[in-house]
Amino acid sequence: QTHLVESGGDSVQAGGSLNLSCVASGYTPCMSWFRQAPGKVREGVAVVYSGDGRSEYAASVKGRFTIPRDKAKNMVYLQMTLLRVDDSAMYYCAAPRSVCSVSHWRQARSWAYWGRGTQVTVSS
């Protein structure tokens, strides 16, 4: 079973930047970031594939967020810039049970293991 721990959540002003970190207990073929605001569904934000380092992003964060990885440390990061109030959410990292879903990565049901979340609050 893969254990995940995320950190780095904070309160920031709109237009600011914030970096989140997630460490896994072992190798995973891919890792992702999701977010969930109160009353909203959990949505995929970014994913990175361990094999070739390829990454993908939700349309709402393209050009603002990046998902660097450190394979040696089993870590991924979420670098966020130009933050908006509607970026406020609980942010989770996730890993699959075995294989990665390329076409359905933004669906929470594609992921088996989750961290407990870190809160990001953006104020205007």
PDB file of N, CA and C in Angstrom, residues 42-80:
ATOM      1  N   ARG A  42     -14.303  16.691  -6.461  1.00  0.00           N
ATOM      2  CA  ARG A  42     -12.852  16.659  -6.477  1.00  0.00           C
ATOM      3  C   ARG A  42     -12.378  16.630  -7.932  1.00  0.00           C
ATOM      4  N   GLU A  43     -11.528  17.587  -8.317  1.00  0.00           N
ATOM      5  CA  GLU A  43     -11.099  17.697  -9.699  1.00  0.00           C
ATOM      6  C   GLU A  43      -9.594  17.539  -9.835  1.00  0.00           C
ATOM      7  N   GLY A  44      -9.193  16.869 -10.907  1.00  0.00           N
ATOM      8  CA  GLY A  44      -7.781  16.711 -11.195  1.00  0.00           C
ATOM      9  C   GLY A  44      -7.165  18.016 -11.646  1.00  0.00           C
ATOM     10  N   VAL A  45      -5.987  18.327 -11.131  1.00  0.00           N
ATOM     11  CA  VAL A  45      -5.283  19.560 -11.440  1.00  0.00           C
ATOM     12  C   VAL A  45      -4.082  19.309 -12.345  1.00  0.00           C
ATOM     13  N   ALA A  46      -3.267  18.305 -12.008  1.00  0.00           N
ATOM     14  CA  ALA A  46      -2.058  18.011 -12.766  1.00  0.00           C
ATOM     15  C   ALA A  46      -1.638  16.573 -12.525  1.00  0.00           C
ATOM     16  N   VAL A  47      -0.919  16.001 -13.485  1.00  0.00           N
ATOM     17  CA  VAL A  47      -0.412  14.637 -13.367  1.00  0.00           C
ATOM     18  C   VAL A  47       0.970  14.581 -14.002  1.00  0.00           C
ATOM     19  N   VAL A  48       1.839  13.741 -13.465  1.00  0.00           N
ATOM     20  CA  VAL A  48       3.154  13.510 -14.050  1.00  0.00           C
ATOM     21  C   VAL A  48       3.396  12.013 -14.108  1.00  0.00           C
ATOM     22  N   TYR A  49       3.920  11.537 -15.249  1.00  0.00           N
ATOM     23  CA  TYR A  49       4.168  10.114 -15.474  1.00  0.00           C
ATOM     24  C   TYR A  49       5.643   9.808 -15.224  1.00  0.00           C
ATOM     25  N   SER A  50       5.899   8.808 -14.393  1.00  0.00           N
ATOM     26  CA  SER A  50       7.267   8.529 -13.957  1.00  0.00           C
ATOM     27  C   SER A  50       8.156   8.015 -15.072  1.00  0.00           C
ATOM     28  N   GLY A  51       7.594   7.296 -16.025  1.00  0.00           N
ATOM     29  CA  GLY A  51       8.382   6.685 -17.079  1.00  0.00           C
ATOM     30  C   GLY A  51       9.149   7.680 -17.924  1.00  0.00           C
ATOM     31  N   ASP A  52       8.473   8.717 -18.394  1.00  0.00           N
ATOM     32  CA  ASP A  52       9.106   9.679 -19.280  1.00  0.00           C
ATOM     33  C   ASP A  52       9.048  11.118 -18.770  1.00  0.00           C
ATOM     34  N   GLY A  53       8.420  11.333 -17.613  1.00  0.00           N
ATOM     35  CA  GLY A  53       8.330  12.663 -17.049  1.00  0.00           C
ATOM     36  C   GLY A  53       7.276  13.550 -17.671  1.00  0.00           C
ATOM     37  N   ARG A  54       6.465  13.011 -18.548  1.00  0.00           N
ATOM     38  CA  ARG A  54       5.421  13.806 -19.196  1.00  0.00           C
ATOM     39  C   ARG A  54       4.395  14.269 -18.178  1.00  0.00           C
ATOM     40  N   SER A  55       3.887  15.470 -18.352  1.00  0.00           N
ATOM     41  CA  SER A  55       2.893  16.030 -17.455  1.00  0.00           C
ATOM     42  C   SER A  55       1.710  16.590 -18.229  1.00  0.00           C
ATOM     43  N   GLU A  56       0.569  16.656 -17.565  1.00  0.00           N
ATOM     44  CA  GLU A  56      -0.639  17.230 -18.131  1.00  0.00           C
ATOM     45  C   GLU A  56      -1.310  18.096 -17.072  1.00  0.00           C
ATOM     46  N   TYR A  57      -2.125  19.048 -17.523  1.00  0.00           N
ATOM     47  CA  TYR A  57      -2.750  20.001 -16.622  1.00  0.00           C
ATOM     48  C   TYR A  57      -4.200  20.242 -17.003  1.00  0.00           C
ATOM     49  N   ALA A  58      -5.007  20.552 -16.007  1.00  0.00           N
ATOM     50  CA  ALA A  58      -6.356  21.003 -16.267  1.00  0.00           C
ATOM     51  C   ALA A  58      -6.299  22.349 -16.988  1.00  0.00           C
ATOM     52  N   ALA A  59      -7.273  22.601 -17.853  1.00  0.00           N
ATOM     53  CA  ALA A  59      -7.274  23.833 -18.629  1.00  0.00           C
ATOM     54  C   ALA A  59      -7.254  25.072 -17.739  1.00  0.00           C
ATOM     55  N   SER A  60      -7.888  25.001 -16.587  1.00  0.00           N
ATOM     56  CA  SER A  60      -8.003  26.150 -15.712  1.00  0.00           C
ATOM     57  C   SER A  60      -6.677  26.578 -15.075  1.00  0.00           C
ATOM     58  N   VAL A  61      -5.659  25.701 -15.097  1.00  0.00           N
ATOM     59  CA  VAL A  61      -4.389  26.029 -14.461  1.00  0.00           C
ATOM     60  C   VAL A  61      -3.221  26.059 -15.431  1.00  0.00           C
ATOM     61  N   LYS A  62      -3.440  25.757 -16.704  1.00  0.00           N
ATOM     62  CA  LYS A  62      -2.355  25.768 -17.684  1.00  0.00           C
ATOM     63  C   LYS A  62      -1.710  27.144 -17.748  1.00  0.00           C
ATOM     64  N   GLY A  63      -0.387  27.146 -17.749  1.00  0.00           N
ATOM     65  CA  GLY A  63       0.359  28.386 -17.777  1.00  0.00           C
ATOM     66  C   GLY A  63       0.586  29.001 -16.416  1.00  0.00           C
ATOM     67  N   ARG A  64      -0.081  28.487 -15.385  1.00  0.00           N
ATOM     68  CA  ARG A  64       0.060  29.017 -14.029  1.00  0.00           C
ATOM     69  C   ARG A  64       0.673  28.002 -13.066  1.00  0.00           C
ATOM     70  N   PHE A  65       0.367  26.719 -13.244  1.00  0.00           N
ATOM     71  CA  PHE A  65       0.850  25.667 -12.352  1.00  0.00           C
ATOM     72  C   PHE A  65       1.813  24.762 -13.108  1.00  0.00           C
ATOM     73  N   THR A  66       2.794  24.197 -12.395  1.00  0.00           N
ATOM     74  CA  THR A  66       3.664  23.164 -12.939  1.00  0.00           C
ATOM     75  C   THR A  66       3.822  22.051 -11.910  1.00  0.00           C
ATOM     76  N   ILE A  67       4.170  20.835 -12.387  1.00  0.00           N
ATOM     77  CA  ILE A  67       4.274  19.672 -11.500  1.00  0.00           C
ATOM     78  C   ILE A  67       5.653  19.013 -11.662  1.00  0.00           C
ATOM     79  N   PRO A  68       6.687  19.617 -11.096  1.00  0.00           N
ATOM     80  CA  PRO A  68       8.008  18.986 -11.129  1.00  0.00           C
ATOM     81  C   PRO A  68       8.039  17.713 -10.287  1.00  0.00           C
ATOM     82  N   ARG A  69       8.977  16.815 -10.588  1.00  0.00           N
ATOM     83  CA  ARG A  69       9.115  15.594  -9.801  1.00  0.00           C
ATOM     84  C   ARG A  69      10.578  15.325  -9.478  1.00  0.00           C
ATOM     85  N   ASP A  70      10.791  14.600  -8.386  1.00  0.00           N
ATOM     86  CA  ASP A  70      12.111  14.130  -7.987  1.00  0.00           C
ATOM     87  C   ASP A  70      11.992  12.624  -7.842  1.00  0.00           C
ATOM     88  N   LYS A  71      12.395  11.890  -8.868  1.00  0.00           N
ATOM     89  CA  LYS A  71      12.235  10.436  -8.884  1.00  0.00           C
ATOM     90  C   LYS A  71      13.021   9.763  -7.765  1.00  0.00           C
ATOM     91  N   ALA A  72      14.213  10.263  -7.477  1.00  0.00           N
ATOM     92  CA  ALA A  72      15.064   9.645  -6.462  1.00  0.00           C
ATOM     93  C   ALA A  72      14.430   9.702  -5.076  1.00  0.00           C
ATOM     94  N   LYS A  73      13.646  10.738  -4.815  1.00  0.00           N
ATOM     95  CA  LYS A  73      13.028  10.919  -3.507  1.00  0.00           C
ATOM     96  C   LYS A  73      11.551  10.529  -3.485  1.00  0.00           C
ATOM     97  N   ASN A  74      11.030  10.017  -4.591  1.00  0.00           N
ATOM     98  CA  ASN A  74       9.605   9.683  -4.716  1.00  0.00           C
ATOM     99  C   ASN A  74       8.726  10.880  -4.359  1.00  0.00           C
ATOM    100  N   MET A  75       9.117  12.041  -4.848  1.00  0.00           N
ATOM    101  CA  MET A  75       8.391  13.269  -4.539  1.00  0.00           C
ATOM    102  C   MET A  75       7.901  13.967  -5.796  1.00  0.00           C
ATOM    103  N   VAL A  76       6.795  14.645  -5.655  1.00  0.00           N
ATOM    104  CA  VAL A  76       6.301  15.569  -6.663  1.00  0.00           C
ATOM    105  C   VAL A  76       5.949  16.876  -5.975  1.00  0.00           C
ATOM    106  N   TYR A  77       5.908  17.933  -6.768  1.00  0.00           N
ATOM    107  CA  TYR A  77       5.612  19.262  -6.267  1.00  0.00           C
ATOM    108  C   TYR A  77       4.527  19.885  -7.132  1.00  0.00           C
ATOM    109  N   LEU A  78       3.849  20.841  -6.581  1.00  0.00           N
ATOM    110  CA  LEU A  78       2.926  21.651  -7.365  1.00  0.00           C
ATOM    111  C   LEU A  78       3.327  23.102  -7.170  1.00  0.00           C
ATOM    112  N   GLN A  79       3.892  23.697  -8.213  1.00  0.00           N
ATOM    113  CA  GLN A  79       4.315  25.084  -8.179  1.00  0.00           C
ATOM    114  C   GLN A  79       3.187  25.927  -8.760  1.00  0.00           C
ATOM    115  N   MET A  80       2.631  26.800  -7.946  1.00  0.00           N
ATOM    116  CA  MET A  80       1.465  27.581  -8.312  1.00  0.00           C
ATOM    117  C   MET A  80       1.828  29.058  -8.348  1.00  0.00           C
TER     118      MET A  80
END
